[in-house]
PDB file of C-alpha atoms in Angstrom:
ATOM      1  CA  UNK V   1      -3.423  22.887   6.398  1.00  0.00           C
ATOM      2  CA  UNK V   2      -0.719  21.848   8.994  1.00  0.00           C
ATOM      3  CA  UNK V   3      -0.735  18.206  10.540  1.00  0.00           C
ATOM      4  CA  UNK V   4      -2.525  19.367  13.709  1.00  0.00           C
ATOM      5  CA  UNK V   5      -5.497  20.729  11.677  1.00  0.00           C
ATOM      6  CA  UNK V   6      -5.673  17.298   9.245  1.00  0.00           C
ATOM      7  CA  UNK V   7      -5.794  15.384  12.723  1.00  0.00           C
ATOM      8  CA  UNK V   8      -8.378  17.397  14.400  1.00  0.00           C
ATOM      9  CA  UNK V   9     -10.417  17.881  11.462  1.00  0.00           C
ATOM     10  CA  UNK V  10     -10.090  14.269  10.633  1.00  0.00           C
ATOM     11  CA  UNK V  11     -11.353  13.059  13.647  1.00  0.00           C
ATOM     12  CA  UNK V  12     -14.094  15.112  13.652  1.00  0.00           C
ATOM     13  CA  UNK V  13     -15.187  13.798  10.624  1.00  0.00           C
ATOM     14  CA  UNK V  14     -14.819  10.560  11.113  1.00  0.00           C
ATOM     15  CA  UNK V  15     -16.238  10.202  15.055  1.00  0.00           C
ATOM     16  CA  UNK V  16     -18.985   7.545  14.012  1.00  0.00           C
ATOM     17  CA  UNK V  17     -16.834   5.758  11.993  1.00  0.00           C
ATOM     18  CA  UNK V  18     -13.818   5.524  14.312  1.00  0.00           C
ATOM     19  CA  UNK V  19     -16.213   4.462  17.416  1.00  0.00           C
ATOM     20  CA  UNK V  20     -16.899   1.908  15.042  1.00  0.00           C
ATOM     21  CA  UNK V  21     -14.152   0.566  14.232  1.00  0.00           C
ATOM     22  CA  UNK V  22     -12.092   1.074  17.371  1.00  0.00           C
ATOM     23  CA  UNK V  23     -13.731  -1.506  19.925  1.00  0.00           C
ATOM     24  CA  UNK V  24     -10.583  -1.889  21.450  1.00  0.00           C
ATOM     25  CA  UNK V  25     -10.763  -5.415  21.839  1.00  0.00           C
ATOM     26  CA  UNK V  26      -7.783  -7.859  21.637  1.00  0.00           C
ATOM     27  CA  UNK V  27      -4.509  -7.108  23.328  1.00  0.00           C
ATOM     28  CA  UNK V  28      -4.972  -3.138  23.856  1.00  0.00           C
ATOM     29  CA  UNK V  29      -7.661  -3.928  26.298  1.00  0.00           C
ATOM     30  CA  UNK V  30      -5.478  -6.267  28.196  1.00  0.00           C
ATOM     31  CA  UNK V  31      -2.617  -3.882  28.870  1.00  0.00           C
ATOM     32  CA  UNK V  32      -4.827  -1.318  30.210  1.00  0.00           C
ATOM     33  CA  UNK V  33      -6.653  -3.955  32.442  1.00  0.00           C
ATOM     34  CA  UNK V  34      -3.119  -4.940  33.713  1.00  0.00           C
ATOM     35  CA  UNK V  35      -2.239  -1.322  34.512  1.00  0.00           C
ATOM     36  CA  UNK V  36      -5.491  -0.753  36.008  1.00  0.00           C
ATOM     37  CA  UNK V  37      -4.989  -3.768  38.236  1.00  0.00           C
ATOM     38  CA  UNK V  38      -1.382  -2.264  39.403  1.00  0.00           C
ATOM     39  CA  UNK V  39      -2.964   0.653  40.393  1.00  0.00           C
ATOM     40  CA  UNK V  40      -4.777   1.591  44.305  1.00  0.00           C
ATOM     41  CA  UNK V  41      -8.152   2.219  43.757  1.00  0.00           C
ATOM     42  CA  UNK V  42      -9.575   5.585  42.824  1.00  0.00           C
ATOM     43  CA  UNK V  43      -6.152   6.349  41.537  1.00  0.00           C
ATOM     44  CA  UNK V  44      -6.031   9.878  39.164  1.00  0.00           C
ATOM     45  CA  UNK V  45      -5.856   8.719  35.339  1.00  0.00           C
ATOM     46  CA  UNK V  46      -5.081  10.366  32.327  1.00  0.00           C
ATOM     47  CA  UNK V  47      -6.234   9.374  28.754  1.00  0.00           C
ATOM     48  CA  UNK V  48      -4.363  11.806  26.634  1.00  0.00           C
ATOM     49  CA  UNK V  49      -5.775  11.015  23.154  1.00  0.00           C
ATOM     50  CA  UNK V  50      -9.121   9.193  24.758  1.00  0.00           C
ATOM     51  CA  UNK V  51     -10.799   9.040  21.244  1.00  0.00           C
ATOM     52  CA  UNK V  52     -13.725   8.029  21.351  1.00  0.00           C
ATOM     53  CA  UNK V  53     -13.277   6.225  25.032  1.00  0.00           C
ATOM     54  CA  UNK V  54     -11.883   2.430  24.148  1.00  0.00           C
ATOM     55  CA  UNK V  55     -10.167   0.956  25.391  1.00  0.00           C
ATOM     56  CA  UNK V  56      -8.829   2.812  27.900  1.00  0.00           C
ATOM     57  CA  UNK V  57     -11.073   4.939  29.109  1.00  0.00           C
ATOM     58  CA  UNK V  58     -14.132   2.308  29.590  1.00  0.00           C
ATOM     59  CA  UNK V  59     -11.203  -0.025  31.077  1.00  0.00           C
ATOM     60  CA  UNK V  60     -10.560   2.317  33.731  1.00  0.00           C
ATOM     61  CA  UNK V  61     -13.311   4.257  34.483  1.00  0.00           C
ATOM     62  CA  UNK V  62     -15.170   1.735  37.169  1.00  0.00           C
ATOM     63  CA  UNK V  63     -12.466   2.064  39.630  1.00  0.00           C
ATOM     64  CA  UNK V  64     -10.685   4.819  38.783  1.00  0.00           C
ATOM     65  CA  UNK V  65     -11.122   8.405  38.710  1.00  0.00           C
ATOM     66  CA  UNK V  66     -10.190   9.200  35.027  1.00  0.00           C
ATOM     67  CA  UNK V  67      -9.714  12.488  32.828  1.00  0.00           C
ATOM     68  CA  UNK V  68     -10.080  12.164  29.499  1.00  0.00           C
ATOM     69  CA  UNK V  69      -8.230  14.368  26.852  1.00  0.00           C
ATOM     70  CA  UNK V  70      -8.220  14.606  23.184  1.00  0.00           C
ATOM     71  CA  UNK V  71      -7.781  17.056  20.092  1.00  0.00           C
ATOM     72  CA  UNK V  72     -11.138  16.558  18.645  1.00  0.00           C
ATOM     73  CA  UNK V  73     -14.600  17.701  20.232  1.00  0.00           C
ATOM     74  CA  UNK V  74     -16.279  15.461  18.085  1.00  0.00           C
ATOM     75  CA  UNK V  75     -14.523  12.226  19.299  1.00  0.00           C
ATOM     76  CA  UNK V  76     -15.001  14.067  23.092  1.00  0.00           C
ATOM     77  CA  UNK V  77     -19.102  13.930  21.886  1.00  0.00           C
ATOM     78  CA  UNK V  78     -18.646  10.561  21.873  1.00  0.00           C
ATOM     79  CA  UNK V  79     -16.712   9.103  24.345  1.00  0.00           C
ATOM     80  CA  UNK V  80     -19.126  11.319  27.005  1.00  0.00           C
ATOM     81  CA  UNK V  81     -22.138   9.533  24.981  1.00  0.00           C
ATOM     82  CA  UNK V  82     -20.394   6.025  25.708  1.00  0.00           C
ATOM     83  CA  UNK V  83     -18.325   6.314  28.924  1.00  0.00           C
ATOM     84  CA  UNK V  84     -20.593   8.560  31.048  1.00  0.00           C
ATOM     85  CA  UNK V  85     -18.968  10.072  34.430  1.00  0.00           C
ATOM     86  CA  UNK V  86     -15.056  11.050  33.160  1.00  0.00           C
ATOM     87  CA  UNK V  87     -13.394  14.211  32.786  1.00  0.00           C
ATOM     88  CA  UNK V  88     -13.399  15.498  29.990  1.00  0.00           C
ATOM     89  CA  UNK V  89     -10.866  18.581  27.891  1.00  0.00           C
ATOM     90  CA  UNK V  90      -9.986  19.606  24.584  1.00  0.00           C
ATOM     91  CA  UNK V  91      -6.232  19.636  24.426  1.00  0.00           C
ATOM     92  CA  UNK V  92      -2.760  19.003  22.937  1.00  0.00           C
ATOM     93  CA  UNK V  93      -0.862  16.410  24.555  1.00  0.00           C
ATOM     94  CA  UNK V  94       2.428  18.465  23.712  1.00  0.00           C
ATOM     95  CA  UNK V  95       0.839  21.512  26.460  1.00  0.00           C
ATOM     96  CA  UNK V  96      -1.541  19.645  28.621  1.00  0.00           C
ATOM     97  CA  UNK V  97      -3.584  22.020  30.957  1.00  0.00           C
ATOM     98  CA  UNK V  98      -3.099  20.158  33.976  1.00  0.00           C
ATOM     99  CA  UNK V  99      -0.815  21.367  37.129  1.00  0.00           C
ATOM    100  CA  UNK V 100       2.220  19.371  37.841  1.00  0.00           C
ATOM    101  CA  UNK V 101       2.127  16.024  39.549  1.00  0.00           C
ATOM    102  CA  UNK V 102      -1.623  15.807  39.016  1.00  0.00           C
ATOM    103  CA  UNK V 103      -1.624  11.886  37.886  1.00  0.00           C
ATOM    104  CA  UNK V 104      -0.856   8.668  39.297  1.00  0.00           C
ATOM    105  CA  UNK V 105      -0.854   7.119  35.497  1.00  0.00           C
ATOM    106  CA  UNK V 106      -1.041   8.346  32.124  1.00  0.00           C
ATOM    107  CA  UNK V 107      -2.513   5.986  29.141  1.00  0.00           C
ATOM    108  CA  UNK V 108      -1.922   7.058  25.715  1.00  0.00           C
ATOM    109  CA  UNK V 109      -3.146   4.761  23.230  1.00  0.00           C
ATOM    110  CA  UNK V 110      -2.270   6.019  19.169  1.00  0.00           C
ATOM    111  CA  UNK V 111      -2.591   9.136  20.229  1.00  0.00           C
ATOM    112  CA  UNK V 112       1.025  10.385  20.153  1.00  0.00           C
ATOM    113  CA  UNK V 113       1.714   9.111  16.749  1.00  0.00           C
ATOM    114  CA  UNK V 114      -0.493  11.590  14.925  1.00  0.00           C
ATOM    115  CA  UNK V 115       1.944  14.404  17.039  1.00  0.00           C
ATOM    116  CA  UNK V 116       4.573  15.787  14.809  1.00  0.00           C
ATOM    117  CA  UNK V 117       7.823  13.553  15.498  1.00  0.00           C
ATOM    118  CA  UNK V 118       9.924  16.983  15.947  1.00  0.00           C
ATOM    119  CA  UNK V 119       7.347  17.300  19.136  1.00  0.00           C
ATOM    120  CA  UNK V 120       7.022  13.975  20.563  1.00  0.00           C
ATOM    121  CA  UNK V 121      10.157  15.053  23.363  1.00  0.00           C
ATOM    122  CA  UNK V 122       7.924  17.760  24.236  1.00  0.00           C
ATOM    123  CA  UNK V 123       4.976  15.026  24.652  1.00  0.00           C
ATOM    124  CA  UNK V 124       7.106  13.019  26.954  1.00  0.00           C
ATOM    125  CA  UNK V 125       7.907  15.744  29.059  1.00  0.00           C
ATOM    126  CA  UNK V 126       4.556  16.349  29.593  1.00  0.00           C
ATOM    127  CA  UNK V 127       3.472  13.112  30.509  1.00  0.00           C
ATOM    128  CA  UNK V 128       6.404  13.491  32.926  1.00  0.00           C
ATOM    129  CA  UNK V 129       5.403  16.214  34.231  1.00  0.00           C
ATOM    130  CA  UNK V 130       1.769  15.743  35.128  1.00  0.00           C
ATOM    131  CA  UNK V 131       2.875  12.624  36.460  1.00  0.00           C
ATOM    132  CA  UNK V 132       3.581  11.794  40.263  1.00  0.00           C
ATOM    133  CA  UNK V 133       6.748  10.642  41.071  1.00  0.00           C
ATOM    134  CA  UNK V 134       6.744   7.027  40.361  1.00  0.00           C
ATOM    135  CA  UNK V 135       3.572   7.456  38.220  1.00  0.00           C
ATOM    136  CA  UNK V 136       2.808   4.664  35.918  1.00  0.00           C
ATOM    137  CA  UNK V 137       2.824   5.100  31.904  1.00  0.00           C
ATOM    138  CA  UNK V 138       1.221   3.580  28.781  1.00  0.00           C
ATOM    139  CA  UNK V 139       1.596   4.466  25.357  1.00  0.00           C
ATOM    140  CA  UNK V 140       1.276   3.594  22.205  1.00  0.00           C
ATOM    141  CA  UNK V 141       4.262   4.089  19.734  1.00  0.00           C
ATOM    142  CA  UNK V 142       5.903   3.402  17.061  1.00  0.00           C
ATOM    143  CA  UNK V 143       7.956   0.242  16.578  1.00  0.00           C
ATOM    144  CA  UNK V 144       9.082   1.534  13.181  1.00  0.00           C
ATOM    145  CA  UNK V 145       9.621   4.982  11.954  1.00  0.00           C
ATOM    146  CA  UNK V 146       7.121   6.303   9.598  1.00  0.00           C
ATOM    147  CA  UNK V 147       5.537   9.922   8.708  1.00  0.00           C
ATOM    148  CA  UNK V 148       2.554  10.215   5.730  1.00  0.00           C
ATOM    149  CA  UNK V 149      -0.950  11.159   4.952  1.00  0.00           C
ATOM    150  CA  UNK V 150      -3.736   8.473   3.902  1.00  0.00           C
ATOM    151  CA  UNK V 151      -6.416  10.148   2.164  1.00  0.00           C
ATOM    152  CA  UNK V 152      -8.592   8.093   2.542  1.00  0.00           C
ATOM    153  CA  UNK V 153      -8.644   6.629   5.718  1.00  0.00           C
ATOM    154  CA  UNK V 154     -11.188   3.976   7.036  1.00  0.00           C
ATOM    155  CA  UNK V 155     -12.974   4.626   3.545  1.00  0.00           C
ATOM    156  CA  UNK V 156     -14.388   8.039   4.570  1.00  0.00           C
ATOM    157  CA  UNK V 157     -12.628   9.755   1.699  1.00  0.00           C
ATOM    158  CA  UNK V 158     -11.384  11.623   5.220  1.00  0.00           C
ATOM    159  CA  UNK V 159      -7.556  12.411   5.399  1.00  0.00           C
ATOM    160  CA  UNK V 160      -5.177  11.372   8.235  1.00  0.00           C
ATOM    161  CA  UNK V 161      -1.392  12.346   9.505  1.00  0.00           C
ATOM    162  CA  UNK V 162       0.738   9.902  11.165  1.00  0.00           C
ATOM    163  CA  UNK V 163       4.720  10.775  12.355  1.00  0.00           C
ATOM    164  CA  UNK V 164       6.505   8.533  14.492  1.00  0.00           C
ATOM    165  CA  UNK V 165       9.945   7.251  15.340  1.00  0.00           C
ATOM    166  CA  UNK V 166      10.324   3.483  15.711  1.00  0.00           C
ATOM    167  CA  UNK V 167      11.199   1.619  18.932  1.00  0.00           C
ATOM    168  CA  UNK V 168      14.864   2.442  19.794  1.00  0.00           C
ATOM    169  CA  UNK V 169      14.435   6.212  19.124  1.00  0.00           C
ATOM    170  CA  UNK V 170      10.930   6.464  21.546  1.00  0.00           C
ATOM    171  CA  UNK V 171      13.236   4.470  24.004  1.00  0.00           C
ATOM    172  CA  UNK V 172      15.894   7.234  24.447  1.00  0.00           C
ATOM    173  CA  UNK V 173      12.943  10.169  24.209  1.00  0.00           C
ATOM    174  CA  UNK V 174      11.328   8.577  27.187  1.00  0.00           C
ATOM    175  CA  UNK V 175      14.266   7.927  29.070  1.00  0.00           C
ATOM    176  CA  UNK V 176      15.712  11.224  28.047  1.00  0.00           C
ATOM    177  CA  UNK V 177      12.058  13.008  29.931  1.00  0.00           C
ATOM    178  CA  UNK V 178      13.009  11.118  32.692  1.00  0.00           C
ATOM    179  CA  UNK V 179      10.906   7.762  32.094  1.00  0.00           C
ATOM    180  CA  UNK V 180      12.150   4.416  32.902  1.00  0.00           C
ATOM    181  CA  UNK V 181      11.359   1.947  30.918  1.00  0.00           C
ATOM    182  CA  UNK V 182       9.439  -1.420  32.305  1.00  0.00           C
ATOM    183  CA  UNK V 183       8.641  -2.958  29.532  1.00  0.00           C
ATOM    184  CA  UNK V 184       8.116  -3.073  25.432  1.00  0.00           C
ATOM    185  CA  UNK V 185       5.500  -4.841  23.185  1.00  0.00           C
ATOM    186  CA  UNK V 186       4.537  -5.146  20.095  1.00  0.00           C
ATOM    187  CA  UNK V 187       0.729  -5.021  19.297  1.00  0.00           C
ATOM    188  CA  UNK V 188      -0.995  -5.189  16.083  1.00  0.00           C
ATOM    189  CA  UNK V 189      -3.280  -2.765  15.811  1.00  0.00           C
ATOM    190  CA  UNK V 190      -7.076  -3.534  14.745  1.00  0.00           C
ATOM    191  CA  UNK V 191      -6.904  -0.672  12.397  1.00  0.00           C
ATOM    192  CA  UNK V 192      -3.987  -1.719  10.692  1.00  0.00           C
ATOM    193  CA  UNK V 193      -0.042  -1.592  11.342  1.00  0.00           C
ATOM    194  CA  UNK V 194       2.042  -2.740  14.391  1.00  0.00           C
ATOM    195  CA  UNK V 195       2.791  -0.329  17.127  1.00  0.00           C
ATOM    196  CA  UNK V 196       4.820  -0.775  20.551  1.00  0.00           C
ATOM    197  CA  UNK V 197       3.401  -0.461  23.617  1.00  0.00           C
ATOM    198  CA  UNK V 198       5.404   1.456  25.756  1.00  0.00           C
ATOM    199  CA  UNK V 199       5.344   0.559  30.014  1.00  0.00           C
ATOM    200  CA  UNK V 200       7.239   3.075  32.187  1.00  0.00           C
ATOM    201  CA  UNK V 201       7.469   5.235  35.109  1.00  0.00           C
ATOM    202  CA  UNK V 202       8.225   8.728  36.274  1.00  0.00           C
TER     203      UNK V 202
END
């Protein structure tokens, strides 16, 4: 089974668990408030990895119109269940289905680290691409680099893929799909490990 299948099947698996444990509380939830804030109203959003809809989705949803995206139907089952009104696809954030220049901001929260590293310049571009000039960014990356399997993730007896660069190399891939970068912090994650959130534009 290749990486793709152990994330999507994973997820599937574990939707009730990860809705869970994912409140998005904490720091996460801040960022996205602060790019929501930045943004006119009704602005075009994209959640490419939405999960099961926190914290971004919920976050942006009451003034903005948002489309939510993500690998796993089962973790799309849920976020409609919880965040009612959004957009909603199956998709892979390395060939989104949207035209260009559809977005005014893209939020990707731990979504792009379960994307093969070899692929992650091919993520960027996308974001880039379904972005509007000047569009806004937020992602979740690595601040280390790490690739592995946990077999046993969130106690589920469930397997999960990670495989991400760390904070210097995600720096260059961004700038190098024609990103600039705003900003960079470091967030612990409520799940476990330290990632670094990513602020940029198009």
């Amino acid at each position: 089974m290749n990486r793709r299948d152990i994330v999507r099947e994973g997820y599937d698996d574990i939707a009730a668990t990860y809705a869970t444990e994912r409140d998005g509380e904490g720091r996460e939830r801040d960022l996205v408030a602060s790019l929501a804030d930045r943004l006119p109203a009704e602005s075009r959003v994209l959640d490419a990895g939405c999960g099961a809809g926190t914290p971004a989705m919920d976050s942006l949803a009451a003034e903005h119109t948002v489309t939510g995206l993500d690998i796993s139907r089962e973790q799309l089952r849920t976020a409609r269940e919880r965040v009612p009104g959004p957009r909603l696809c199956q998709g892979d954030l390395a060939a989104l289905p949207f035209p260009a220049d559809t977005f005014d901001a893209v939020v990707s929260l731990h979504a792009v680290i379960h994307v093969p590293r070899a692929e992650h310049a091919a993520v960027f571009a996308e974001f880039e691409r379904v972005l509007e000039p000047g569009g806004r960014l937020l992602a979740a990356l690595g601040d280390e680099q790490w690739a592995g399997t946990n077999e046993n993730w969130l106690g589920t007896d469930t397997e999960m893929a990670w495989s991400f660069y760390g904070r210097s190399r995600n720096r260059e891939l961004l700038t190098e799909a024609g990103f600039s970068v705003t900003g960079v912090e470091t967030v612990d994650d409520e799940l476990g490990g330290v990632f670094a959130f990513f602020r940029a534009r198009a």
